[in-house]
Short mmCIF file of C-alpha atoms in Angstrom, two decimals:
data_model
loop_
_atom_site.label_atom_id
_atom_site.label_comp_id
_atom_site.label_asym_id
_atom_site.label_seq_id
_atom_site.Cartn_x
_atom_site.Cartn_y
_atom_site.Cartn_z
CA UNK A 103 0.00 0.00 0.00
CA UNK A 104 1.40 3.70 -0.77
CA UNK A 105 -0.34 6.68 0.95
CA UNK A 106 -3.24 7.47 -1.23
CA UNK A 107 -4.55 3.97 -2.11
CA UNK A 108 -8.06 3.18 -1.04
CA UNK A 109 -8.08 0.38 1.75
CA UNK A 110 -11.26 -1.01 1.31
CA UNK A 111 -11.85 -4.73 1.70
CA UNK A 112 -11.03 -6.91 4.56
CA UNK A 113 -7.27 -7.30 3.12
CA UNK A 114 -6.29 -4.47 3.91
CA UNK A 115 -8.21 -3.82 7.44
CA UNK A 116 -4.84 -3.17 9.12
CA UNK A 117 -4.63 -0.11 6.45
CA UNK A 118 -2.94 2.97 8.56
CA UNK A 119 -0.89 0.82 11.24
CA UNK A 120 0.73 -1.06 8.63
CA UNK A 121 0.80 2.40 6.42
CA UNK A 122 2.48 3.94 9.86
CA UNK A 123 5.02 0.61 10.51
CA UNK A 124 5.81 1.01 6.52
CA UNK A 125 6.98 4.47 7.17
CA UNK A 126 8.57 4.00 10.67
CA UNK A 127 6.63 5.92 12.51
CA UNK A 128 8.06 5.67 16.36
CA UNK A 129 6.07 3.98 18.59
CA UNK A 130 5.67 7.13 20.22
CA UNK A 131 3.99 8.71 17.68
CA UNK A 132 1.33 6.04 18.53
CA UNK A 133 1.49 6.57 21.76
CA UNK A 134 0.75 10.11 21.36
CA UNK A 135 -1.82 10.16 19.02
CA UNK A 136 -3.68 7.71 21.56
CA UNK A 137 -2.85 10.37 24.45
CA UNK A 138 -4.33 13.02 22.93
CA UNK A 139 -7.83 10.92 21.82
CA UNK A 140 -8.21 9.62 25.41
CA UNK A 141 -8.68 13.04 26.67
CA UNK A 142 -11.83 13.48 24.36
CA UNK A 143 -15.14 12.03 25.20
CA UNK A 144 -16.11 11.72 21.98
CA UNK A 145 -13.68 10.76 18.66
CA UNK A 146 -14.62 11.03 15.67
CA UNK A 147 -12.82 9.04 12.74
CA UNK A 148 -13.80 9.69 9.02
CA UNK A 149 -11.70 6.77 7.00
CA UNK A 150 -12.00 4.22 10.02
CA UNK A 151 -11.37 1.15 8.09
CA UNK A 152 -12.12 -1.89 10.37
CA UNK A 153 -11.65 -0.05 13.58
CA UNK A 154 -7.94 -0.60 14.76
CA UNK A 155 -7.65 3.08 16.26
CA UNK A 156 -10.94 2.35 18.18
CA UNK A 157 -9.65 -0.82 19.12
CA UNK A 158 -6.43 0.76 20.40
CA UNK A 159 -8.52 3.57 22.47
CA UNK A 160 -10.41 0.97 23.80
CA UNK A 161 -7.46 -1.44 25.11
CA UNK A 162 -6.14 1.99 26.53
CA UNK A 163 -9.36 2.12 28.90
CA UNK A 164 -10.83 4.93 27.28
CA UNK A 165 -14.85 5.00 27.80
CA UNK A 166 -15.95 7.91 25.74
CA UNK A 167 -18.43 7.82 22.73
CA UNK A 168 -16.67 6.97 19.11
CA UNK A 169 -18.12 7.94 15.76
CA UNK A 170 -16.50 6.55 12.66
CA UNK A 171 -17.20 5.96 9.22
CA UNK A 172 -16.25 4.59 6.27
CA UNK A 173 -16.77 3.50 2.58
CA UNK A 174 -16.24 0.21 2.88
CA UNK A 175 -19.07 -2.06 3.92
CA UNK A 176 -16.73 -5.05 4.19
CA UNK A 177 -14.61 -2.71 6.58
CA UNK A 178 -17.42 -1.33 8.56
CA UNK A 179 -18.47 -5.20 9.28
CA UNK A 180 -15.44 -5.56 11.12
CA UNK A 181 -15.51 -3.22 12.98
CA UNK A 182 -18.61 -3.98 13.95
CA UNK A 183 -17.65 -6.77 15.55
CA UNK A 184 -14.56 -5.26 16.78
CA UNK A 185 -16.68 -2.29 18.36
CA UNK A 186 -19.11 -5.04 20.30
CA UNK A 187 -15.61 -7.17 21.23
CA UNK A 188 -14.37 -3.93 23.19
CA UNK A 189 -18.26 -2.42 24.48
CA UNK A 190 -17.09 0.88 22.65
CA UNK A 191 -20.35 3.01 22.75
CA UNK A 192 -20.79 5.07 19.34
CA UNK A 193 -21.51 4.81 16.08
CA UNK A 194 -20.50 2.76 13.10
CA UNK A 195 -21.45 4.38 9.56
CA UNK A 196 -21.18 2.95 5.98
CA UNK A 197 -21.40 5.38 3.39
CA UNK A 198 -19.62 7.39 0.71
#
């Protein structure tokens, strides 16, 4: 994947971490990307592929309201599932 492709099936639901590992980015870019979402009580996520970031808030503890949407329907079903896995309260939106 190079930045710009559409991720949109359920190949390429690990679309931004692996985009992010690709290019190196320190862990603690992660780390503070995640620091600054936990402080919000709601996040909001247009492109949210199959849900890894709200996966990643939700490991961190975080129990605020997520919104996120994306193109992909095959995408949005996994996170779906992902979203009841972790009881993240939100919002899950197909559309384009």
């Amino acid at each position: 994947m190079a930045f710009g492709d559409t991720w949109s099936g359920p190949q390429h639901s690990e679309g931004f971490w692996d985009w992010m590992d690709a290019q190196r980015a320190p862990s603690e870019l992660r780390q503070a990307i995640l620091a600054y979402a936990q402080q919000a009580k709601i996040v909001v996520e247009i492109g949210c592929g199959a849900g890894h970031f709200m996966e990643a808030l939700a490991q961190t503890g975080w129990d605020g309201h997520f919104c996120g949407y994306d193109f992909s329907p095959a995408a949005i079903e996994v996170a779906h599932r992902r979203k009841a896995e972790h009881r993240v309260r939100g919002l899950l939106v197909q559309g384009d």
